[in-house]
Coordinates of N, CA and C in Angstrom, one line a residue:
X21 N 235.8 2.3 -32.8 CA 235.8 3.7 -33.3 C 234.8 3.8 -34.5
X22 N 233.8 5.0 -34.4 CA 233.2 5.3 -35.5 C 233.8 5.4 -37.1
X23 N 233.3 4.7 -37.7 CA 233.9 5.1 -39.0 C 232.7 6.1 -39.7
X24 N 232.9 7.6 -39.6 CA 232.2 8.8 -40.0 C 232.7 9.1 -41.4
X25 N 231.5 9.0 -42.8 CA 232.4 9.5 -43.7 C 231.3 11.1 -44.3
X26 N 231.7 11.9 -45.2 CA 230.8 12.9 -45.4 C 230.8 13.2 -47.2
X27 N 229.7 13.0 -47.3 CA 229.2 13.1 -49.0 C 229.0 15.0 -48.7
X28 N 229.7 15.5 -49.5 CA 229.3 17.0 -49.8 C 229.0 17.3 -51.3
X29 N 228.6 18.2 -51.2 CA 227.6 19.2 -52.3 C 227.5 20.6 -52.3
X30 N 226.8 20.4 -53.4 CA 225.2 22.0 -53.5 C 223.9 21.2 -53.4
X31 N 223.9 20.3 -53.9 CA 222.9 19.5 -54.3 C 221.5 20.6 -54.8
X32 N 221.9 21.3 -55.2 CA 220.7 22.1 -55.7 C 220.8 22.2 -57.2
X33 N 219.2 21.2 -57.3 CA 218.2 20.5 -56.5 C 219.4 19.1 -56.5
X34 N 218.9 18.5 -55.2 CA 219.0 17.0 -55.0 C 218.6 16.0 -56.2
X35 N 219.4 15.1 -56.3 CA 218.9 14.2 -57.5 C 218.4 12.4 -57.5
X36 N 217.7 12.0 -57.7 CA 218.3 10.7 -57.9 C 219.9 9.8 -57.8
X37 N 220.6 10.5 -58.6 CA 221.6 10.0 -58.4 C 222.4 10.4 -57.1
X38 N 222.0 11.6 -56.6 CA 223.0 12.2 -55.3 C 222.1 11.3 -54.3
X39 N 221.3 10.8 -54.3 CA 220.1 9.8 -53.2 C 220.7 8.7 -53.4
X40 N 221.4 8.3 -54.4 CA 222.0 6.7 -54.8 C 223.4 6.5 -54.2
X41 N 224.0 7.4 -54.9 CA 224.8 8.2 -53.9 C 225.2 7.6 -52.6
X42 N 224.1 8.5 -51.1 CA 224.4 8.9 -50.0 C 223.6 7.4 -49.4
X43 N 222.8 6.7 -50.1 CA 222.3 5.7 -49.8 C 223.5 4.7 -50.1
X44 N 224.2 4.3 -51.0 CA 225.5 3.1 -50.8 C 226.3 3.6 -50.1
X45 N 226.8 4.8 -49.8 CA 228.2 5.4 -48.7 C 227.5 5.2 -47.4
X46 N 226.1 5.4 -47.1 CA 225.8 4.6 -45.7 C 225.9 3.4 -45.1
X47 N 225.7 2.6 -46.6 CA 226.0 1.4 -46.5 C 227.1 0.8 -45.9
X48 N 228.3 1.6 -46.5 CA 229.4 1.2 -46.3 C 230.0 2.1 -44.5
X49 N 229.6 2.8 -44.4 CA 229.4 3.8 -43.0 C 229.1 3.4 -41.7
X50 N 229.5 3.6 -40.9 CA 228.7 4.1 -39.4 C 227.5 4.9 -39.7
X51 N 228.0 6.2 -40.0 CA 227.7 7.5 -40.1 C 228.1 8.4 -41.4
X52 N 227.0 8.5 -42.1 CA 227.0 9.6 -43.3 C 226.6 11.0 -43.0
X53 N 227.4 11.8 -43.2 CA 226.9 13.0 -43.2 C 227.0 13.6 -44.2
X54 N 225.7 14.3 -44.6 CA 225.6 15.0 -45.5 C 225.9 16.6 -45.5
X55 N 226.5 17.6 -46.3 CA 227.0 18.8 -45.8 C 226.5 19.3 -47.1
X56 N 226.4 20.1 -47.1 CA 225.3 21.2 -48.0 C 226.2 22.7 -48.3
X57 N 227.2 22.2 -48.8 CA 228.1 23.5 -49.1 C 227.6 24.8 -49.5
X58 N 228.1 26.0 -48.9 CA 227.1 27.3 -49.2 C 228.3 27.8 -50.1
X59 N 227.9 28.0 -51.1 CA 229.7 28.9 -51.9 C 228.3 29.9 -52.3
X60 N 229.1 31.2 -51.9 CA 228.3 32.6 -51.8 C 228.6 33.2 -53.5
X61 N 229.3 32.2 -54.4 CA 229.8 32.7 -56.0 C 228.4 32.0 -56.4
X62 N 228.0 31.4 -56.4 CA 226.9 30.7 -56.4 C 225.8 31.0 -56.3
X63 N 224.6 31.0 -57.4 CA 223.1 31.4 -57.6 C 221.9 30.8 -57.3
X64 N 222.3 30.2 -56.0 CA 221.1 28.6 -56.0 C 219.8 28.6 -56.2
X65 N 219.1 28.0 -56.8 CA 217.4 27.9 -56.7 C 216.8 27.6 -55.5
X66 N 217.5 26.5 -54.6 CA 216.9 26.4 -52.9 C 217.6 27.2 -52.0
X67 N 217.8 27.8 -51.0 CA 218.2 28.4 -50.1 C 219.2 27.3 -49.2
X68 N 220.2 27.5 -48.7 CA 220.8 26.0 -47.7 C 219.5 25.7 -47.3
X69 N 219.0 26.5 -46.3 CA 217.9 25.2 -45.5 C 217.3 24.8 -46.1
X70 N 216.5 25.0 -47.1 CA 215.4 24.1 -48.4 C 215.8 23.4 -48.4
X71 N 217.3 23.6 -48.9 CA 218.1 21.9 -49.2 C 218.6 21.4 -48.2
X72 N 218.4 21.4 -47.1 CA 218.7 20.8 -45.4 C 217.4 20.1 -45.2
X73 N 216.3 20.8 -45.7 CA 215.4 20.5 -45.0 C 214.4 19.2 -46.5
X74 N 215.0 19.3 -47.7 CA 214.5 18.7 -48.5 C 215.7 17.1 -48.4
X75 N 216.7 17.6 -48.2 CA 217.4 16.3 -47.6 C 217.2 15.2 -46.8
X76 N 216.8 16.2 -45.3 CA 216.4 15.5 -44.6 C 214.8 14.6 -44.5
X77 N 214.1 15.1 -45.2 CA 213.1 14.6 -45.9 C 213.5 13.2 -46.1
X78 N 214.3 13.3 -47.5 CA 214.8 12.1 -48.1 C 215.2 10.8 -47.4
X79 N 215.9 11.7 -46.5 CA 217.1 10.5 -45.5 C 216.4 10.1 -44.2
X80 N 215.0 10.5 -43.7 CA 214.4 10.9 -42.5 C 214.6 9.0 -42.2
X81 N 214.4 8.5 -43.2 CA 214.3 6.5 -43.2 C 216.0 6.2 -42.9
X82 N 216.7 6.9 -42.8 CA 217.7 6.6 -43.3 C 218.7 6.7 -41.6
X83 N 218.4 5.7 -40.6 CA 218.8 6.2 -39.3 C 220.7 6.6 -39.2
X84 N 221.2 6.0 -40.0 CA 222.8 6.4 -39.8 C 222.9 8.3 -40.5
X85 N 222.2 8.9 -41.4 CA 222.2 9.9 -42.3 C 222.1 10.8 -41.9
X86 N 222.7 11.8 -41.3 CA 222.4 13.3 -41.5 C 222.3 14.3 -42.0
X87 N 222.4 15.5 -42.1 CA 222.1 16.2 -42.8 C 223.0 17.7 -42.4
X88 N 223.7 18.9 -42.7 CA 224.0 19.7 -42.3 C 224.4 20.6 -43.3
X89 N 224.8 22.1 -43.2 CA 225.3 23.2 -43.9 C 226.1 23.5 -43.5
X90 N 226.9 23.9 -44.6 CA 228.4 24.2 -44.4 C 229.0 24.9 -45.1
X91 N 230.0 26.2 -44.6 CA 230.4 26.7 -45.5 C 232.2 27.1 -45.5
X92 N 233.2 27.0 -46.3 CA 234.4 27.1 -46.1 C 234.9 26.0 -46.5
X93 N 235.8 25.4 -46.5 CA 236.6 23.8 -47.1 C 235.9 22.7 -46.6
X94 N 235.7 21.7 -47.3 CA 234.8 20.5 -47.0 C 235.8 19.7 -46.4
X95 N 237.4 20.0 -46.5 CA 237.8 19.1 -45.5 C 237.9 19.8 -43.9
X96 N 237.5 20.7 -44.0 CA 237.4 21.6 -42.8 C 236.1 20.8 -42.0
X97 N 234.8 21.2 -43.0 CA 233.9 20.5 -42.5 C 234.0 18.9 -41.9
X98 N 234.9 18.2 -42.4 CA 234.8 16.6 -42.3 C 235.8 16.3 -41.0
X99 N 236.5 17.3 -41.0 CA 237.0 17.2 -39.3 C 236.4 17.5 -38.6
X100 N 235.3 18.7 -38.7 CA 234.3 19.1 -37.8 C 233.4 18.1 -37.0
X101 N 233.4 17.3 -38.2 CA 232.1 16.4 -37.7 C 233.0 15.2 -37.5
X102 N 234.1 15.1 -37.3 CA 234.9 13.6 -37.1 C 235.0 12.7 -38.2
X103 N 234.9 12.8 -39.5 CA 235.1 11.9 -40.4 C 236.4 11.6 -40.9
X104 N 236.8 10.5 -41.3 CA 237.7 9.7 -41.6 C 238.1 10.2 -43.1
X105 N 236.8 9.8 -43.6 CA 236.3 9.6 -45.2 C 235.4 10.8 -45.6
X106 N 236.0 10.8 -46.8 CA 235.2 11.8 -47.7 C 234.4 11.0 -49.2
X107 N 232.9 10.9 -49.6 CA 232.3 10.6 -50.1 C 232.3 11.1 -51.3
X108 N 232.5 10.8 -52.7 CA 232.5 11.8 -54.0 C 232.1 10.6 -54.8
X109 N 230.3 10.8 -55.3 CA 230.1 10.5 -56.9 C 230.6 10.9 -58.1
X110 N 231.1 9.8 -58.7 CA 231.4 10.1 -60.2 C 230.6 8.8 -61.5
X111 N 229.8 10.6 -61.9 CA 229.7 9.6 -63.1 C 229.9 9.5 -64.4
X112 N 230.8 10.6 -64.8 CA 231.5 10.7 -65.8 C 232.9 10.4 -66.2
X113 N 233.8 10.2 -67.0 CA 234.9 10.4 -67.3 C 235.8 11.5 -67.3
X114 N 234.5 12.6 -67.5 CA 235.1 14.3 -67.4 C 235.0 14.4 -65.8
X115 N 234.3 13.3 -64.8 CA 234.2 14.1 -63.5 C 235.2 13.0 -62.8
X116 N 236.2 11.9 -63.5 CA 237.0 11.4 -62.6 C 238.2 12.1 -62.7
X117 N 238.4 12.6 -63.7 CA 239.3 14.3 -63.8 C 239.6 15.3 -62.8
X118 N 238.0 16.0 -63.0 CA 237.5 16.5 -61.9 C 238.1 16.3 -60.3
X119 N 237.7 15.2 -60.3 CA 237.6 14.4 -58.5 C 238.5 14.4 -58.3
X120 N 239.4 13.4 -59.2 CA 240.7 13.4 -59.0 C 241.9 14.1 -58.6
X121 N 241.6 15.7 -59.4 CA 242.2 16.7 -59.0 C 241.9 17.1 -57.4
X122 N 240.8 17.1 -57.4 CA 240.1 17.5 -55.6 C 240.5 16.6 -55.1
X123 N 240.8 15.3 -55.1 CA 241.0 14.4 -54.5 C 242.7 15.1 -53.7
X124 N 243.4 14.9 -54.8 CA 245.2 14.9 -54.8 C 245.1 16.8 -53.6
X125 N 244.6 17.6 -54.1 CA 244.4 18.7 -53.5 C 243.5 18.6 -51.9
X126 N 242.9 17.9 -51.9 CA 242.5 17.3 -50.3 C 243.6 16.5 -49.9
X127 N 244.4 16.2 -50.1 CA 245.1 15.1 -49.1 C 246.2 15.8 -49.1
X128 N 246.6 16.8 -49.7 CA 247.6 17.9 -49.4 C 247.6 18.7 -48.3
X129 N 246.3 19.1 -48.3 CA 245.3 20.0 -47.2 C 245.3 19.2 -45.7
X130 N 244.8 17.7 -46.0 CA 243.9 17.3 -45.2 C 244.8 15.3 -45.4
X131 N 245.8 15.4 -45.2 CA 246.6 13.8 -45.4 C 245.8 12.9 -44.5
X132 N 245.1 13.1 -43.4 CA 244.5 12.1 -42.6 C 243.0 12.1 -43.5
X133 N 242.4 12.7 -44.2 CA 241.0 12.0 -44.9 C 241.3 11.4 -45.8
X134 N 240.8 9.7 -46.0 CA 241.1 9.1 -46.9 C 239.5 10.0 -48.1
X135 N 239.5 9.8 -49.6 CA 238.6 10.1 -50.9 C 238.0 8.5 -51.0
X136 N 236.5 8.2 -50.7 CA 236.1 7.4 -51.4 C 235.6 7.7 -52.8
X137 N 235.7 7.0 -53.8 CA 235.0 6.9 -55.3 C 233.9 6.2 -54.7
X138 N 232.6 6.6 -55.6 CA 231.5 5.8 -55.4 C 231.3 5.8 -57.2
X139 N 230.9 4.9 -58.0 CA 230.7 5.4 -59.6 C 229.0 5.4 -59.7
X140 N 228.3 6.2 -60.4 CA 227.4 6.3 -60.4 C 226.5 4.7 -61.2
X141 N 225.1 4.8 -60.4 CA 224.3 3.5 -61.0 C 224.4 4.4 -62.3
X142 N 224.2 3.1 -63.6 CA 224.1 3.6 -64.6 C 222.7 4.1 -65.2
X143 N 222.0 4.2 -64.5 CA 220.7 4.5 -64.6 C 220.6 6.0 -64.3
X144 N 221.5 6.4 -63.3 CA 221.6 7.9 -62.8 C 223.0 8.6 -63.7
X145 N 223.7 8.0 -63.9 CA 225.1 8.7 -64.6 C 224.7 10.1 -65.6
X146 N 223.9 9.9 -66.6 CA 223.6 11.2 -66.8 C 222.9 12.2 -66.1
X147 N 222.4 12.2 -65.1 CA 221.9 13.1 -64.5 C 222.3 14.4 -63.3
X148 N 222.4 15.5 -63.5 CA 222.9 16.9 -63.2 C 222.0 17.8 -62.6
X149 N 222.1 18.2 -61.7 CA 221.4 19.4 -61.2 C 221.0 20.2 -62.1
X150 N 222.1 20.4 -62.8 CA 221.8 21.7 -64.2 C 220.8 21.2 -65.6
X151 N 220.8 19.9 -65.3 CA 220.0 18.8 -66.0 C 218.4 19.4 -65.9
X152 N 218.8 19.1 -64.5 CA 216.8 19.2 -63.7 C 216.6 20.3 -63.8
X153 N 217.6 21.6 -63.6 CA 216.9 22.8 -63.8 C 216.3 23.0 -65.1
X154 N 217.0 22.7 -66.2 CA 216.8 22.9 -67.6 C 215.3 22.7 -67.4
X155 N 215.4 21.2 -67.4 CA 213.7 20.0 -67.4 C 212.8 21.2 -67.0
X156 N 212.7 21.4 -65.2 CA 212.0 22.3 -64.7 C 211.6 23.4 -65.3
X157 N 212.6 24.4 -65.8 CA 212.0 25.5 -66.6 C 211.9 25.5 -68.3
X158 N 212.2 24.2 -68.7 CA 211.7 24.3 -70.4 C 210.5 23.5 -70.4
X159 N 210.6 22.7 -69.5 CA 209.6 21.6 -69.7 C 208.5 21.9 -69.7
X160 N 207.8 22.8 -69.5 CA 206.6 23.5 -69.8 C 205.2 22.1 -68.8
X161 N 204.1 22.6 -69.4 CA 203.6 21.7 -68.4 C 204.2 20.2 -68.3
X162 N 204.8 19.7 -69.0 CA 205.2 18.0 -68.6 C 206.1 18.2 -68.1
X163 N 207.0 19.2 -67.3 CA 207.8 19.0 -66.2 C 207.8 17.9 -65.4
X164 N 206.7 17.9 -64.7 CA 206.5 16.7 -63.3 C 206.4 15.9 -63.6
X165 N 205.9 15.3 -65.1 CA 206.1 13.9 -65.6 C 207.5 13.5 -65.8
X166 N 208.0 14.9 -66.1 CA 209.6 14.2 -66.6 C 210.3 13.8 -65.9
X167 N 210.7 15.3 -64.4 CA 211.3 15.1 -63.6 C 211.1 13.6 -62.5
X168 N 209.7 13.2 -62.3 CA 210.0 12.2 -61.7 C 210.9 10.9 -62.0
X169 N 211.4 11.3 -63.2 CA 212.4 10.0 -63.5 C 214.0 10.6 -62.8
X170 N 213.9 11.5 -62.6 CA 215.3 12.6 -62.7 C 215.6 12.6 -60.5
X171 N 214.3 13.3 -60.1 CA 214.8 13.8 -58.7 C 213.4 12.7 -57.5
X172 N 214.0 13.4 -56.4 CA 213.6 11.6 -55.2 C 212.0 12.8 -55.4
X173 N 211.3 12.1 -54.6 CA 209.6 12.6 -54.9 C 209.3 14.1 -54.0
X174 N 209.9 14.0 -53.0 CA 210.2 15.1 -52.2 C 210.6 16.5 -52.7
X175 N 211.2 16.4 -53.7 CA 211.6 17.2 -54.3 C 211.2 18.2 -55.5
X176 N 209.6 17.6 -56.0 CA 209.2 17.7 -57.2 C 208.0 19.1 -56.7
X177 N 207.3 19.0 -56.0 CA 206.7 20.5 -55.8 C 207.5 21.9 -55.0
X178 N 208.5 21.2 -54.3 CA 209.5 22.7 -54.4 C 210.0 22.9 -55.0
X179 N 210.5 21.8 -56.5 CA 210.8 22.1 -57.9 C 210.1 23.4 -58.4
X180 N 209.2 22.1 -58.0 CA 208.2 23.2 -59.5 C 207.5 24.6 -59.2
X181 N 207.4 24.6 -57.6 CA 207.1 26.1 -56.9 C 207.9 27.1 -57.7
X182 N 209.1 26.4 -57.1 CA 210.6 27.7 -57.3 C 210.2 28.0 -59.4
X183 N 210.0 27.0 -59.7 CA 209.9 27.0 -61.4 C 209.0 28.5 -61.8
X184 N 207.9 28.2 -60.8 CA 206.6 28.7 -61.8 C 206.5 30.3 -61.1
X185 N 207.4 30.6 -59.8 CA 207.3 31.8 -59.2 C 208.5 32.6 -59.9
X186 N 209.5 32.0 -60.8 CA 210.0 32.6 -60.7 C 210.2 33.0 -62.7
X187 N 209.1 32.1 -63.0 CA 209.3 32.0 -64.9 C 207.7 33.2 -64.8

């Protein structure tokens, strides 16, 4: 039997660390699926597909990895697609809190998905979506020098598009 597990998000924008991430849960995997949560309370900079299609970019090397959108309970989605396992980086101490709460509240929901912890490389542990946005629109022209330490390379001119069309 496949062991299918599914790393979910916004991932908007995708990071380094969410790439570190979805690259060791494959490891451990059959099959990683990545789901691209749409929550409509939500103001995103990429559109789902952008970030479907900037994903898939990333993971194109990556033969077990998929890529998909999804909107409504993520343990909803993880049945959808047959997963066993659900995928969650932590790299804080405020976000094993976090997790943990979603964790106990998925398995209420959803008692057949087991929660993997993955802890963040410490190289990525600070790093936030809301992080890169800042970078992106303060960082004035040295943006793209900076962010390349922050998000995977794929990522850096529809960064900085969305930055400059919209500052």
């Amino acid at each position: 039997m496949k062991r299918i597990a599914v790393y979910a998000g916004t991932f908007d924008p995708v990071t380094l660390g969410h790439e570190d991430i979805a690259i060791r849960g494959a490891a451990l995997f059959d099959e990683m699926v990545i789901g691209i949560g749409i929550n409509p309370d939500k103001q995103p900079l990429f559109t789902p597909e952008e970030r479907q299609e900037l994903m898939q970019e990333i993971f194109r090397e990556t033969s077990n990895v998929t890529v998909k959108c999804f909107t409504g309970l993520t343990v909803d989605f993880a049945r959808s697609v047959g997963a066993s396992v659900m995928v969650r980086g932590v790299r804080t101490v405020s976000d094993i809190d976090t997790e943990f709460t979603m964790a106990l509240a998925n398995h209420t929901i959803a008692p057949d998905l087991e929660t993997v912890f993955l802890m963040a490389a410490e190289s990525y542990s600070h790093i936030s979506s809301t992080l890169i946005k800042q970078i992106a629109f303060m960082g004035q022209g040295k943006s793209a020098e900076q962010l390349r330490k922050f998000v995977p390379e794929p990522v850096m001119a529809p960064l900085l598009d969305k930055v400059s069309k919209s500052g």
